[in-house]
PDB file of C-alpha atoms in Angstrom:
ATOM      1  CA  MET A  15      51.385 160.267  34.546  1.00  0.00           C
ATOM      2  CA  ILE A  16      52.152 161.108  38.148  1.00  0.00           C
ATOM      3  CA  LYS A  17      54.959 163.639  38.580  1.00  0.00           C
ATOM      4  CA  THR A  18      55.027 164.578  42.274  1.00  0.00           C
ATOM      5  CA  ARG A  19      54.808 162.875  45.632  1.00  0.00           C
ATOM      6  CA  VAL A  20      51.842 165.013  46.661  1.00  0.00           C
ATOM      7  CA  GLU A  21      49.923 164.005  43.534  1.00  0.00           C
ATOM      8  CA  ALA A  22      50.637 160.302  44.188  1.00  0.00           C
ATOM      9  CA  LEU A  23      49.572 160.633  47.831  1.00  0.00           C
ATOM     10  CA  ARG A  24      46.358 162.372  46.739  1.00  0.00           C
ATOM     11  CA  VAL A  25      45.521 159.450  44.403  1.00  0.00           C
ATOM     12  CA  LEU A  26      45.920 157.081  47.351  1.00  0.00           C
ATOM     13  CA  GLY A  27      43.851 159.411  49.568  1.00  0.00           C
ATOM     14  CA  LEU A  28      46.683 160.248  51.955  1.00  0.00           C
ATOM     15  CA  GLY A  29      48.139 163.433  53.370  1.00  0.00           C
ATOM     16  CA  PRO A  30      51.619 164.764  52.591  1.00  0.00           C
ATOM     17  CA  ASP A  31      53.106 163.400  55.824  1.00  0.00           C
ATOM     18  CA  ALA A  32      52.146 159.710  55.184  1.00  0.00           C
ATOM     19  CA  GLY A  33      54.809 157.133  55.933  1.00  0.00           C
ATOM     20  CA  GLU A  34      55.678 153.932  54.116  1.00  0.00           C
ATOM     21  CA  GLN A  35      53.381 151.773  56.274  1.00  0.00           C
ATOM     22  CA  LYS A  36      50.394 154.051  55.656  1.00  0.00           C
ATOM     23  CA  ILE A  37      51.156 154.080  51.926  1.00  0.00           C
ATOM     24  CA  LYS A  38      51.257 150.279  51.797  1.00  0.00           C
ATOM     25  CA  ALA A  39      48.053 149.949  53.835  1.00  0.00           C
ATOM     26  CA  ALA A  40      46.197 152.482  51.672  1.00  0.00           C
ATOM     27  CA  TYR A  41      47.447 150.789  48.505  1.00  0.00           C
ATOM     28  CA  LYS A  42      46.300 147.366  49.711  1.00  0.00           C
ATOM     29  CA  ASP A  43      42.841 148.656  50.616  1.00  0.00           C
ATOM     30  CA  LEU A  44      42.359 150.553  47.350  1.00  0.00           C
ATOM     31  CA  VAL A  45      43.586 147.681  45.197  1.00  0.00           C
ATOM     32  CA  LYS A  46      41.219 145.276  46.937  1.00  0.00           C
ATOM     33  CA  LYS A  47      38.296 147.655  46.328  1.00  0.00           C
ATOM     34  CA  CYS A  48      39.156 148.869  42.812  1.00  0.00           C
ATOM     35  CA  HIS A  49      40.593 145.787  41.131  1.00  0.00           C
ATOM     36  CA  PRO A  50      38.744 145.001  37.854  1.00  0.00           C
ATOM     37  CA  ASP A  51      38.074 141.428  38.977  1.00  0.00           C
ATOM     38  CA  VAL A  52      36.380 142.700  42.139  1.00  0.00           C
ATOM     39  CA  THR A  53      34.378 145.540  40.592  1.00  0.00           C
ATOM     40  CA  GLY A  54      33.433 143.612  37.475  1.00  0.00           C
ATOM     41  CA  MET A  55      34.267 146.593  35.270  1.00  0.00           C
ATOM     42  CA  GLU A  56      36.431 146.129  32.220  1.00  0.00           C
ATOM     43  CA  ASP A  57      37.857 149.645  32.536  1.00  0.00           C
ATOM     44  CA  ALA A  58      40.980 149.392  34.685  1.00  0.00           C
ATOM     45  CA  THR A  59      42.036 153.061  34.572  1.00  0.00           C
ATOM     46  CA  LEU A  60      41.395 153.689  38.285  1.00  0.00           C
ATOM     47  CA  TYR A  61      43.269 150.516  39.221  1.00  0.00           C
ATOM     48  CA  ASN A  62      46.163 151.447  36.917  1.00  0.00           C
ATOM     49  CA  ARG A  63      46.277 154.974  38.371  1.00  0.00           C
ATOM     50  CA  ILE A  64      46.453 153.593  41.934  1.00  0.00           C
ATOM     51  CA  THR A  65      49.203 151.168  40.929  1.00  0.00           C
ATOM     52  CA  GLU A  66      51.118 153.925  39.159  1.00  0.00           C
ATOM     53  CA  ALA A  67      50.917 156.166  42.255  1.00  0.00           C
ATOM     54  CA  TYR A  68      52.133 153.386  44.490  1.00  0.00           C
ATOM     55  CA  GLN A  69      55.003 152.519  42.128  1.00  0.00           C
ATOM     56  CA  PHE A  70      56.010 156.187  42.044  1.00  0.00           C
ATOM     57  CA  LEU A  71      56.034 156.445  45.848  1.00  0.00           C
ATOM     58  CA  ILE A  72      57.905 153.188  46.372  1.00  0.00           C
ATOM     59  CA  THR A  73      60.473 153.981  43.690  1.00  0.00           C
ATOM     60  CA  GLU A  74      60.913 157.422  45.185  1.00  0.00           C
ATOM     61  CA  SER A  75      61.480 156.082  48.700  1.00  0.00           C
ATOM     62  CA  LYS A  76      63.391 153.025  47.446  1.00  0.00           C
ATOM     63  CA  GLY A  77      61.150 150.750  49.497  1.00  0.00           C
ATOM     64  CA  GLN A  78      60.249 147.214  48.673  1.00  0.00           C
ATOM     65  CA  VAL A  79      57.471 146.859  46.133  1.00  0.00           C
ATOM     66  CA  LEU A  80      54.521 144.706  47.131  1.00  0.00           C
ATOM     67  CA  THR A  81      53.674 141.950  44.720  1.00  0.00           C
ATOM     68  CA  HIS A  82      50.125 141.570  43.473  1.00  0.00           C
ATOM     69  CA  THR A  83      49.667 138.266  45.307  1.00  0.00           C
ATOM     70  CA  ARG A  84      50.715 139.771  48.637  1.00  0.00           C
ATOM     71  CA  VAL A  85      48.376 142.721  48.144  1.00  0.00           C
ATOM     72  CA  MET A  86      45.400 140.490  47.415  1.00  0.00           C
ATOM     73  CA  GLY A  87      46.163 138.350  50.475  1.00  0.00           C
ATOM     74  CA  LYS A  88      47.640 135.358  48.677  1.00  0.00           C
ATOM     75  CA  ALA A  89      50.953 135.085  50.454  1.00  0.00           C
ATOM     76  CA  ASN A  90      53.452 132.628  49.105  1.00  0.00           C
ATOM     77  CA  THR A  91      53.251 129.727  51.562  1.00  0.00           C
ATOM     78  CA  ARG A  92      56.008 127.710  49.957  1.00  0.00           C
ATOM     79  CA  LYS A  93      58.800 127.021  52.412  1.00  0.00           C
ATOM     80  CA  PRO A  94      62.216 125.529  51.818  1.00  0.00           C
ATOM     81  CA  ALA A  95      62.636 121.870  52.620  1.00  0.00           C
ATOM     82  CA  SER A  96      64.424 121.062  55.833  1.00  0.00           C
ATOM     83  CA  SER A  97      66.451 118.013  56.743  1.00  0.00           C
ATOM     84  CA  ALA A  98      63.483 116.730  58.781  1.00  0.00           C
ATOM     85  CA  ASP A  99      61.306 116.914  55.685  1.00  0.00           C
ATOM     86  CA  TYR A 100      63.944 115.048  53.707  1.00  0.00           C
ATOM     87  CA  ALA A 101      64.161 112.339  56.366  1.00  0.00           C
ATOM     88  CA  ALA A 102      60.379 111.970  56.269  1.00  0.00           C
ATOM     89  CA  PHE A 103      60.552 111.806  52.481  1.00  0.00           C
ATOM     90  CA  GLN A 104      63.203 109.081  52.625  1.00  0.00           C
ATOM     91  CA  LYS A 105      61.131 107.096  55.118  1.00  0.00           C
ATOM     92  CA  LYS A 106      58.016 107.381  52.953  1.00  0.00           C
ATOM     93  CA  ALA A 107      59.987 106.458  49.822  1.00  0.00           C
ATOM     94  CA  ALA A 108      61.438 103.393  51.566  1.00  0.00           C
ATOM     95  CA  LYS A 109      57.940 102.269  52.607  1.00  0.00           C
ATOM     96  CA  GLN A 110      56.658 102.702  49.059  1.00  0.00           C
ATOM     97  CA  LYS A 111      59.633 100.780  47.675  1.00  0.00           C
ATOM     98  CA  GLU A 112      59.021  97.918  50.113  1.00  0.00           C
ATOM     99  CA  ARG A 113      55.289  97.881  49.276  1.00  0.00           C
ATOM    100  CA  ARG A 114      56.040  97.754  45.541  1.00  0.00           C
ATOM    101  CA  LYS A 115      58.545  94.946  46.126  1.00  0.00           C
ATOM    102  CA  GLN A 116      55.953  92.925  48.035  1.00  0.00           C
ATOM    103  CA  GLU A 117      53.321  93.560  45.347  1.00  0.00           C
ATOM    104  CA  PHE A 118      55.760  92.415  42.663  1.00  0.00           C
ATOM    105  CA  GLU A 119      56.650  89.260  44.594  1.00  0.00           C
ATOM    106  CA  GLN A 120      52.953  88.492  45.095  1.00  0.00           C
ATOM    107  CA  LYS A 121      52.293  88.948  41.372  1.00  0.00           C
ATOM    108  CA  GLN A 122      55.188  86.596  40.600  1.00  0.00           C
ATOM    109  CA  LYS A 123      53.770  83.977  42.984  1.00  0.00           C
ATOM    110  CA  ASP A 124      50.298  84.329  41.460  1.00  0.00           C
ATOM    111  CA  PHE A 125      51.717  83.996  37.962  1.00  0.00           C
ATOM    112  CA  SER A 126      53.770  80.939  38.938  1.00  0.00           C
ATOM    113  CA  ALA A 127      50.711  79.293  40.506  1.00  0.00           C
ATOM    114  CA  MET A 128      48.620  80.052  37.413  1.00  0.00           C
ATOM    115  CA  TYR A 129      51.358  78.693  35.128  1.00  0.00           C
ATOM    116  CA  GLU A 130      51.703  75.493  37.169  1.00  0.00           C
ATOM    117  CA  LYS A 131      47.917  74.996  37.118  1.00  0.00           C
ATOM    118  CA  GLN A 132      47.854  75.452  33.355  1.00  0.00           C
ATOM    119  CA  GLU A 133      50.723  72.985  32.972  1.00  0.00           C
ATOM    120  CA  ALA A 134      48.899  70.413  35.142  1.00  0.00           C
ATOM    121  CA  ASP A 135      45.644  70.917  33.193  1.00  0.00           C
ATOM    122  CA  TYR A 136      47.525  70.534  29.909  1.00  0.00           C
ATOM    123  CA  LYS A 137      49.241  67.367  31.133  1.00  0.00           C
ATOM    124  CA  ARG A 138      45.895  65.835  32.222  1.00  0.00           C
ATOM    125  CA  ALA A 139      44.309  66.784  28.887  1.00  0.00           C
ATOM    126  CA  MET A 140      47.171  65.217  26.934  1.00  0.00           C
ATOM    127  CA  GLU A 141      46.947  62.035  29.040  1.00  0.00           C
ATOM    128  CA  ALA A 142      43.197  61.873  28.359  1.00  0.00           C
ATOM    129  CA  ILE A 143      43.801  62.357  24.630  1.00  0.00           C
ATOM    130  CA  ASP A 144      46.441  59.616  24.667  1.00  0.00           C
ATOM    131  CA  ALA A 145      44.038  57.287  26.525  1.00  0.00           C
ATOM    132  CA  ILE A 146      41.325  57.968  23.928  1.00  0.00           C
ATOM    133  CA  ARG A 147      43.791  57.257  21.105  1.00  0.00           C
ATOM    134  CA  VAL A 148      44.846  53.980  22.730  1.00  0.00           C
ATOM    135  CA  ALA A 149      41.213  52.966  23.229  1.00  0.00           C
ATOM    136  CA  ARG A 150      40.402  53.706  19.584  1.00  0.00           C
ATOM    137  CA  ALA A 151      43.481  51.820  18.407  1.00  0.00           C
ATOM    138  CA  ILE A 152      42.436  48.796  20.473  1.00  0.00           C
ATOM    139  CA  GLU A 153      38.876  49.064  19.148  1.00  0.00           C
ATOM    140  CA  HIS A 154      40.140  49.182  15.545  1.00  0.00           C
ATOM    141  CA  MET A 155      42.371  46.178  16.155  1.00  0.00           C
ATOM    142  CA  VAL A 156      39.437  44.251  17.603  1.00  0.00           C
ATOM    143  CA  TRP A 157      37.267  45.128  14.615  1.00  0.00           C
ATOM    144  CA  ALA A 158      40.088  44.307  12.230  1.00  0.00           C
ATOM    145  CA  ASN A 159      40.233  40.789  13.662  1.00  0.00           C
ATOM    146  CA  GLY A 160      36.460  40.493  13.328  1.00  0.00           C
ATOM    147  CA  LEU A 161      35.780  40.040  16.999  1.00  0.00           C
ATOM    148  CA  GLY A 162      33.571  43.007  17.703  1.00  0.00           C
ATOM    149  CA  LYS A 163      31.522  43.369  14.525  1.00  0.00           C
ATOM    150  CA  ASP A 164      28.635  41.164  15.588  1.00  0.00           C
ATOM    151  CA  ILE A 165      28.419  42.318  19.157  1.00  0.00           C
ATOM    152  CA  ASN A 166      26.260  45.321  20.025  1.00  0.00           C
ATOM    153  CA  ASN A 167      27.275  46.287  23.486  1.00  0.00           C
ATOM    154  CA  ASP A 168      24.204  48.303  24.349  1.00  0.00           C
ATOM    155  CA  VAL A 169      21.398  46.402  22.595  1.00  0.00           C
ATOM    156  CA  LYS A 170      19.980  43.035  23.753  1.00  0.00           C
ATOM    157  CA  GLU A 171      18.493  40.859  21.052  1.00  0.00           C
ATOM    158  CA  GLU A 172      15.600  38.550  21.883  1.00  0.00           C
TER     159      GLU A 172
END
């Protein structure tokens, strides 16, 4: 456990007159070099000691603590939305809504055309079935009267 400023500065490799900027720079460099993910070592005592020294110095000087992501160079790039971004969002959303509306209308037209075609095919099939039934009824009536029994339509007798 670090108890004095001099001891914390020594861990970071700095002299007793180091300012906040030098402390932050030294901390960043040491963390980048000694982090367990970088070194591949499972023992994180050196890294923890460096972090403890930095925390002690920052708490002592009441400065702002650096987050791990800022130290490793992964700055938070998220920015608040502006009214221009919202206007662009609204424009994009309106285009998507219009595109979806057109796609839906096209699907409805395609479905209607398919349904009408099926209805027409069904109607033609039913008319053909009715015509076949009428033809068979006529044929049965002819046979019932004895007119067509002796006649073979396809065969010629000699």
